[in-house]
XYZ file of N, CA and C in Angstrom:
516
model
N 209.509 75.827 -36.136
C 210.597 75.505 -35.245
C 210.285 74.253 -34.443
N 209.039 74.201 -33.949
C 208.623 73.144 -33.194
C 208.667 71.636 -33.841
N 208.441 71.895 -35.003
C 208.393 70.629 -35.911
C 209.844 70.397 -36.620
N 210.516 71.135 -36.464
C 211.963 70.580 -36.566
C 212.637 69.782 -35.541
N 211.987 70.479 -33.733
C 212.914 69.874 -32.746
C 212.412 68.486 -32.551
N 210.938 68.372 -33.055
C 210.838 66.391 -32.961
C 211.241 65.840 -34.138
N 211.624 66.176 -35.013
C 211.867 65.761 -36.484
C 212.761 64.414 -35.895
N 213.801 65.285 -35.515
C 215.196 64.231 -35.146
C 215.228 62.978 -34.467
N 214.047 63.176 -33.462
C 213.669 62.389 -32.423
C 212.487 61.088 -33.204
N 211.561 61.459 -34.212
C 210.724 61.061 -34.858
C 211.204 60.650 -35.916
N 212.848 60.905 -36.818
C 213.096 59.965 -37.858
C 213.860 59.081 -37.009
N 214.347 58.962 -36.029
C 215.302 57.785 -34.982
C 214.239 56.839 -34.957
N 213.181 57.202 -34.673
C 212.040 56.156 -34.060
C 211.691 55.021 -35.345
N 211.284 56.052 -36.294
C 211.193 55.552 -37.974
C 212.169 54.772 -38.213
N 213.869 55.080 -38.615
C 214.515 54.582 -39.152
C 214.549 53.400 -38.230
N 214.863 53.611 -36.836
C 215.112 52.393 -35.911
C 214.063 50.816 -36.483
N 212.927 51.573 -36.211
C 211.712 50.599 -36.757
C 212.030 49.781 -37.960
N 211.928 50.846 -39.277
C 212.316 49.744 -40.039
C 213.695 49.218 -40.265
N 214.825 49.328 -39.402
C 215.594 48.480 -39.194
C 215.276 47.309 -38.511
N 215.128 47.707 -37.679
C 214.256 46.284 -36.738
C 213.588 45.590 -37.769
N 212.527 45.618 -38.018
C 211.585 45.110 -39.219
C 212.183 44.447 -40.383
N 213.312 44.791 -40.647
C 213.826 44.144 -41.476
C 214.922 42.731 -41.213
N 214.968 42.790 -39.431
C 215.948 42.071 -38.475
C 214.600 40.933 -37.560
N 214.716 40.074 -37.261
C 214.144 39.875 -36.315
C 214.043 40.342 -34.760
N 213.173 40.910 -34.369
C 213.352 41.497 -32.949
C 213.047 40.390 -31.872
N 213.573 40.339 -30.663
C 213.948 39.307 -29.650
C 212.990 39.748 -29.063
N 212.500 38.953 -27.572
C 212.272 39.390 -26.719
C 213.033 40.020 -25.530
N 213.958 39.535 -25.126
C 214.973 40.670 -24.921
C 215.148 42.128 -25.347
N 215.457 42.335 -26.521
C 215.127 43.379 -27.818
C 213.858 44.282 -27.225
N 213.004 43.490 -27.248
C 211.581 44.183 -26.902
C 211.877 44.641 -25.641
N 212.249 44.363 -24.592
C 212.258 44.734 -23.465
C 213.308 46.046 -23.331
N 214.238 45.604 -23.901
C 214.915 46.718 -23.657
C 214.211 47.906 -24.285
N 213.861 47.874 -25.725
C 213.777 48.930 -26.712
C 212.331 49.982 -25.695
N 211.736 48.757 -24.996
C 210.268 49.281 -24.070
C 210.777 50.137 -23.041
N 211.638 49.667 -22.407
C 212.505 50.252 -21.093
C 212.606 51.906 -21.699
N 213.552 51.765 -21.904
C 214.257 52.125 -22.831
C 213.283 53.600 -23.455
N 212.293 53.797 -23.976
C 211.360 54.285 -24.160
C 210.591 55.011 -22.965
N 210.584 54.344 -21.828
C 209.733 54.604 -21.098
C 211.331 56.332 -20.278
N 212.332 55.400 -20.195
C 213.395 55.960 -19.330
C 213.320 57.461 -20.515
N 213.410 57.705 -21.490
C 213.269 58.731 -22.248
C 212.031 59.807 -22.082
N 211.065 59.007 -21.426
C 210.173 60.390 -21.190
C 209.700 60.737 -19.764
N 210.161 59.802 -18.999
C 210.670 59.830 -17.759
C 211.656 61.542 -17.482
N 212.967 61.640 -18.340
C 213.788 62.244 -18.305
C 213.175 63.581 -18.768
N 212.325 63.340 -19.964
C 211.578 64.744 -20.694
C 211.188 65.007 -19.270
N 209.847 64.704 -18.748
C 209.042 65.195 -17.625
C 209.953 65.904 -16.948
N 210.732 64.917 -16.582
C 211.982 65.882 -15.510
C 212.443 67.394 -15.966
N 212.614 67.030 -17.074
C 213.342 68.117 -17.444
C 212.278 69.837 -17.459
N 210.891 68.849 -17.765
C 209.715 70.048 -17.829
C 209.365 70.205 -16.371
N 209.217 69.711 -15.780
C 209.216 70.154 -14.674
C 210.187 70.700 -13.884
N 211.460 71.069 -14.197
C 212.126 71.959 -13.652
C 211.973 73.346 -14.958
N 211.849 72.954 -15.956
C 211.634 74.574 -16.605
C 210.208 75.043 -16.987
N 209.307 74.240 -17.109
C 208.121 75.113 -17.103
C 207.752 75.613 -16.205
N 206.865 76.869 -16.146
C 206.030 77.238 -15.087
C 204.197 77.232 -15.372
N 204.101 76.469 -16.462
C 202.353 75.925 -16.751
C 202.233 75.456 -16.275
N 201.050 75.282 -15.673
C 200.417 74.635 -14.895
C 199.888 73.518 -15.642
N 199.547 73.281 -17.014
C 199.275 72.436 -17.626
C 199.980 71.631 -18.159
N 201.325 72.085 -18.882
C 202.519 71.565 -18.827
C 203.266 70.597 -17.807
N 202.981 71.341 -16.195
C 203.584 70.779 -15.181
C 202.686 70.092 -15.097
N 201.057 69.939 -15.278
C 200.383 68.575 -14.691
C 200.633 67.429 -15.697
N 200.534 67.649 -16.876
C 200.931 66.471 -17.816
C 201.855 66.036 -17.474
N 203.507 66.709 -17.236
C 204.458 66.024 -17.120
C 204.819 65.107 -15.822
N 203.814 65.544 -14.923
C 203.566 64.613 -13.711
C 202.942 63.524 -14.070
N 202.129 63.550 -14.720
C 201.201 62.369 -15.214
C 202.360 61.765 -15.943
N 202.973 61.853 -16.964
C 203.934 60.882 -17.742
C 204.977 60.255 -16.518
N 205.981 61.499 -15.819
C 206.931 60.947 -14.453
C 205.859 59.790 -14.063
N 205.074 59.379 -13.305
C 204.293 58.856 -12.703
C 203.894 57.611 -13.155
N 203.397 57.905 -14.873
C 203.153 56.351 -15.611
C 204.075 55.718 -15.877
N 205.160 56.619 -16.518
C 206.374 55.874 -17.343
C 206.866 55.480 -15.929
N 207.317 55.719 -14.718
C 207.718 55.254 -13.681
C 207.676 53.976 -13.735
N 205.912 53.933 -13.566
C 205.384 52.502 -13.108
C 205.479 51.752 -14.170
N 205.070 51.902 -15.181
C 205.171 50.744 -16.538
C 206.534 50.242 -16.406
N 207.527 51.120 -16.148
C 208.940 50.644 -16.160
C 209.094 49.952 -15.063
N 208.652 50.108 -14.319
C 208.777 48.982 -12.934
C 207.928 47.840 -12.683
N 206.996 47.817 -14.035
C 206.065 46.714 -14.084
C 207.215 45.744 -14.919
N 207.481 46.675 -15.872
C 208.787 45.907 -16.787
C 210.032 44.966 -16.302
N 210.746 45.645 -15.214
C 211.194 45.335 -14.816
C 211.309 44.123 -13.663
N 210.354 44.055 -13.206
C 209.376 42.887 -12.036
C 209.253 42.194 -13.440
N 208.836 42.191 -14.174
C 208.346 41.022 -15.489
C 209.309 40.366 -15.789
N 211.058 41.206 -16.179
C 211.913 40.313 -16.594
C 212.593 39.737 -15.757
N 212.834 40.178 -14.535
C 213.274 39.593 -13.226
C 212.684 38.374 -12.653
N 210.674 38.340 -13.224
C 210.406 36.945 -12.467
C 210.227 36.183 -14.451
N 210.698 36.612 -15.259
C 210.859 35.822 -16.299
C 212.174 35.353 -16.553
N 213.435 35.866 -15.605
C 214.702 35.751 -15.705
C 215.007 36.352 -17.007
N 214.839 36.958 -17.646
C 215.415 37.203 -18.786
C 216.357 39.036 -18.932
N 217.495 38.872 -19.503
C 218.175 40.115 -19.813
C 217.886 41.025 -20.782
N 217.597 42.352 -20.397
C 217.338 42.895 -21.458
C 218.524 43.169 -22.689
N 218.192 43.157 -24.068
C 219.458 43.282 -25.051
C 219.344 44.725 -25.344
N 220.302 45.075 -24.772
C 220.558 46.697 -26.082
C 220.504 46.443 -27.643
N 220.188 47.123 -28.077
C 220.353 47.451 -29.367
C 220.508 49.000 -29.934
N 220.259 48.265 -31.647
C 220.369 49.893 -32.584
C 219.525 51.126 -32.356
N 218.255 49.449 -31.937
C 217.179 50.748 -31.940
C 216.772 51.532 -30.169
N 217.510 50.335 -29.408
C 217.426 51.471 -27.946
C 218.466 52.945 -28.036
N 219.738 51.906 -28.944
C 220.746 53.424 -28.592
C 220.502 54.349 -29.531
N 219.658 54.262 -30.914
C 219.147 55.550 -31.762
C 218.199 56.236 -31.048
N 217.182 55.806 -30.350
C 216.679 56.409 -29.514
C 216.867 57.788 -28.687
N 217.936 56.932 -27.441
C 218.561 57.360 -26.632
C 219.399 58.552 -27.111
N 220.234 58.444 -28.334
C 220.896 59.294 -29.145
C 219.959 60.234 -29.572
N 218.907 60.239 -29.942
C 218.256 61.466 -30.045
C 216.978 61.913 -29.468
N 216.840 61.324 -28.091
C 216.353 61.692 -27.206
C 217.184 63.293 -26.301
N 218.660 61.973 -26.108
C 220.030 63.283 -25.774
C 219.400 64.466 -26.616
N 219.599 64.599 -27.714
C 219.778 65.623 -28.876
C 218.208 66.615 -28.675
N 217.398 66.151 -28.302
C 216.251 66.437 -28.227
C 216.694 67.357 -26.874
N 216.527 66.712 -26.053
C 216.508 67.224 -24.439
C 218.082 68.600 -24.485
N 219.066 68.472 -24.943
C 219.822 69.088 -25.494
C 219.114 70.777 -25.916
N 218.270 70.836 -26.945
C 217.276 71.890 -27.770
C 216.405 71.904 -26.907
N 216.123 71.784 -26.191
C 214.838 72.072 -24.983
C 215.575 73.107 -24.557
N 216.798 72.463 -23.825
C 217.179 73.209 -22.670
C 217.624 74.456 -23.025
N 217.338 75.061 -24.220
C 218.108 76.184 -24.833
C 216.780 76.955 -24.601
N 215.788 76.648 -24.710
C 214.251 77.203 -24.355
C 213.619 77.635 -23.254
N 212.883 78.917 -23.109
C 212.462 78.916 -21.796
C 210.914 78.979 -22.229
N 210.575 79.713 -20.676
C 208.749 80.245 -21.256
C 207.846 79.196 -22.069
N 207.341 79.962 -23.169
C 206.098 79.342 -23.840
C 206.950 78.356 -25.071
N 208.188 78.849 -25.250
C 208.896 78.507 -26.200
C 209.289 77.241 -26.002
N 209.475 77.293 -25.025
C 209.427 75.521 -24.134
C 208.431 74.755 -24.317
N 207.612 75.376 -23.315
C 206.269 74.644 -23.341
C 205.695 73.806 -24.672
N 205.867 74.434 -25.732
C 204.927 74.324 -27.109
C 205.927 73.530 -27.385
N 207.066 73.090 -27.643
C 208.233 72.142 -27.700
C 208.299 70.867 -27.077
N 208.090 71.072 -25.965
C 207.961 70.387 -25.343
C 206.738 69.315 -25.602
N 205.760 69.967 -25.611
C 204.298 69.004 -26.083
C 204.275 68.920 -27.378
N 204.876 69.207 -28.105
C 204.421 68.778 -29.208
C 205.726 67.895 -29.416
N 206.830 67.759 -29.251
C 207.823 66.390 -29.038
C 206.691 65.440 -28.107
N 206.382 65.601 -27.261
C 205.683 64.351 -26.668
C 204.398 63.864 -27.655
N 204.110 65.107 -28.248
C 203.120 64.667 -28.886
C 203.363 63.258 -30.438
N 204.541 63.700 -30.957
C 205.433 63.593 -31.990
C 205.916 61.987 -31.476
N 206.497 62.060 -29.837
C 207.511 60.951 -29.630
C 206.381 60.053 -29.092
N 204.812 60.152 -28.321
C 203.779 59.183 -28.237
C 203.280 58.519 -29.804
N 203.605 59.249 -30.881
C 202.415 58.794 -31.983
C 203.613 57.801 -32.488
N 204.696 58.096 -32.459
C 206.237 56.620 -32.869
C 206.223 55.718 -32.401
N 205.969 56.079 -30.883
C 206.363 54.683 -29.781
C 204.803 54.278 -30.058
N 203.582 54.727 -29.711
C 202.414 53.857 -30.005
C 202.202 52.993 -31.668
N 203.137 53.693 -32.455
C 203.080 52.884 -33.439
C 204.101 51.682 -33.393
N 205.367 52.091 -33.406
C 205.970 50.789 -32.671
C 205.661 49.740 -32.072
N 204.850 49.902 -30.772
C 204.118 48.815 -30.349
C 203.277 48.088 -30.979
N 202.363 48.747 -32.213
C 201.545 48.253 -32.624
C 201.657 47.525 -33.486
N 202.548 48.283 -34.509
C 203.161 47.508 -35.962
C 204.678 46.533 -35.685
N 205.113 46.583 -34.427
C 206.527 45.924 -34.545
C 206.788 45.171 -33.580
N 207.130 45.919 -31.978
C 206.849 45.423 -30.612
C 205.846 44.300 -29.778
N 204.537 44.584 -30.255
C 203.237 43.503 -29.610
C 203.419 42.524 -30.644
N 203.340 42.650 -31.985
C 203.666 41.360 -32.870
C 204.445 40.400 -32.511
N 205.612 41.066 -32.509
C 206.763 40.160 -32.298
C 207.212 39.683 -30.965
N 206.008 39.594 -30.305
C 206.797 39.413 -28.516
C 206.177 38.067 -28.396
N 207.065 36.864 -28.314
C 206.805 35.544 -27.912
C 206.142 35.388 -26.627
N 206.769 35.835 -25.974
C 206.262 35.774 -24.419
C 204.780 36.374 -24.388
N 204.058 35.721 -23.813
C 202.438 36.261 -23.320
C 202.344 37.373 -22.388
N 203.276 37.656 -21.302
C 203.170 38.160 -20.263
C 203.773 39.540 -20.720
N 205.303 39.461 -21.621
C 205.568 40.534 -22.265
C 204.585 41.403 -23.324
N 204.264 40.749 -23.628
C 202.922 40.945 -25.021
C 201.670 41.572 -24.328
N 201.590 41.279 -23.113
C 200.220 41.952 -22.348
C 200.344 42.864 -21.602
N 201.976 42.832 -21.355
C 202.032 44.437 -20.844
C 202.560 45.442 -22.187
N 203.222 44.791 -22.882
C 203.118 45.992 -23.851
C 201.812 46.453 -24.648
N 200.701 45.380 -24.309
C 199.083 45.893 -24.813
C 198.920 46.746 -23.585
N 199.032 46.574 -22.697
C 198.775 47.745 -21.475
C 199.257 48.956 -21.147
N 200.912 49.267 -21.634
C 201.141 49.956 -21.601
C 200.899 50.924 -22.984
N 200.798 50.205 -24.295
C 199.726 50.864 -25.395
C 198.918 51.545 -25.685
N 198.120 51.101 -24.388
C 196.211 51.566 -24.284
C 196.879 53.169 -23.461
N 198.097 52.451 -22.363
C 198.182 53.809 -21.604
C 198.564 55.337 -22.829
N 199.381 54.675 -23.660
C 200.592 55.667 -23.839
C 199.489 56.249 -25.112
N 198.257 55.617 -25.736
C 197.431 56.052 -26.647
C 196.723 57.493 -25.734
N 196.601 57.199 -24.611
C 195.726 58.009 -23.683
C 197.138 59.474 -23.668
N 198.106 58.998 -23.189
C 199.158 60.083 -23.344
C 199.323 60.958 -24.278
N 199.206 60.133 -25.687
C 199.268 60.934 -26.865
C 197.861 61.907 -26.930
N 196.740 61.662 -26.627
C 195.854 62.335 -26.376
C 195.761 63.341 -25.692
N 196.600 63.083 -24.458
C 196.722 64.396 -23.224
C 197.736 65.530 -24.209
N 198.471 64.714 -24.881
C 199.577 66.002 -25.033
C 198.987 66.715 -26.384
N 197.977 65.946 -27.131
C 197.428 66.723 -28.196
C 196.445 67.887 -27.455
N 195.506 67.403 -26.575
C 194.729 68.341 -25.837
C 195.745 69.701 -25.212
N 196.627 69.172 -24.727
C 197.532 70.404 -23.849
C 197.777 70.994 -25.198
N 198.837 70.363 -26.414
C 199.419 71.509 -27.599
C 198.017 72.356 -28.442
N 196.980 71.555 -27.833
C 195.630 72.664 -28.261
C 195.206 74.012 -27.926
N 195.629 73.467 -26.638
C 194.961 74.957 -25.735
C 196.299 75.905 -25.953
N 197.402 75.626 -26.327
C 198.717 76.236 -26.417
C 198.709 77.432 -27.803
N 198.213 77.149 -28.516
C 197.962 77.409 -29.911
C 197.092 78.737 -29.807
């Protein structure tokens, strides 16, 4: 069951990618698609922290509220003193579209049934977006300053994917 509810969320990320990949991605593009990313697990946390009652659950998802916060507000200070607009795209609104869809099937969950859903989508939606950055996003970012925070926020979100493999461990 668990590996069905990131499925949806994890072929968006895929298909998005190699659409992109086959398009040239902007820097604009990048910014948004980063935003964009970050505002999606921003919203998860939220959402786990009003329905879990783990304590491990609730500390991870503080830790993500907290990073994705700031990366997004590092983001944002970046394009503001770079002047530049972020562009929507296919691949922010496939995302977003099944992020919805995701957060949607959570909320039908309580208890442990949550919990294990919950981390293992984060687990599922860190190993997309860290690949993204790696194979599509940091490549293609002209800008230096964009390019070094998406290496920064990389290193972070590698560390994330780690926390949420450790938490779906002890869950098991």
């Amino acid at each position: 069951m668990y590996a069905r509810l990131t499925s949806a969320l994890a072929l968006a990320c895929l298909l998005s990618a190699a659409s992109l990949a086959a398009d040239k991605v902007t820097d604009p593009q990048i910014a948004h698609i980063a935003y964009t990313a970050g505002v999606i697990d921003i919203e998860a946390a939220k959402q786990a922290l009003k329905i879990s009652k783990d304590k491990e659950v609730i500390a991870f998802a503080n830790d993500m509220l907290r990073d994705h916060e700031a990366v997004n507000k590092q983001a944002l200070d970046l394009v503001k003193k770079l002047d530049v607009k972020p562009e929507d795209n296919d691949t922010s609104r496939a995302l977003t579209k099944a992020a919805t869809q995701e957060r949607e099937k959570l909320a039908k969950l309580s208890g442990t049934d949550f919990d294990k859903a919950y981390v293992a989508n984060e687990v599922a939606y860190h190993k997309q977006v860290n690949s993204a950055l790696e194979t599509l996003l940091i490549p293609s970012a002209k800008n230096a300053e964009l390019k070094d925070l998406l290496e920064t926020g990389l290193k972070l979100f590698q560390g994330h994917q780690q926390h949420a493999e450790h938490v779906a461990a002890m869950m098991k």
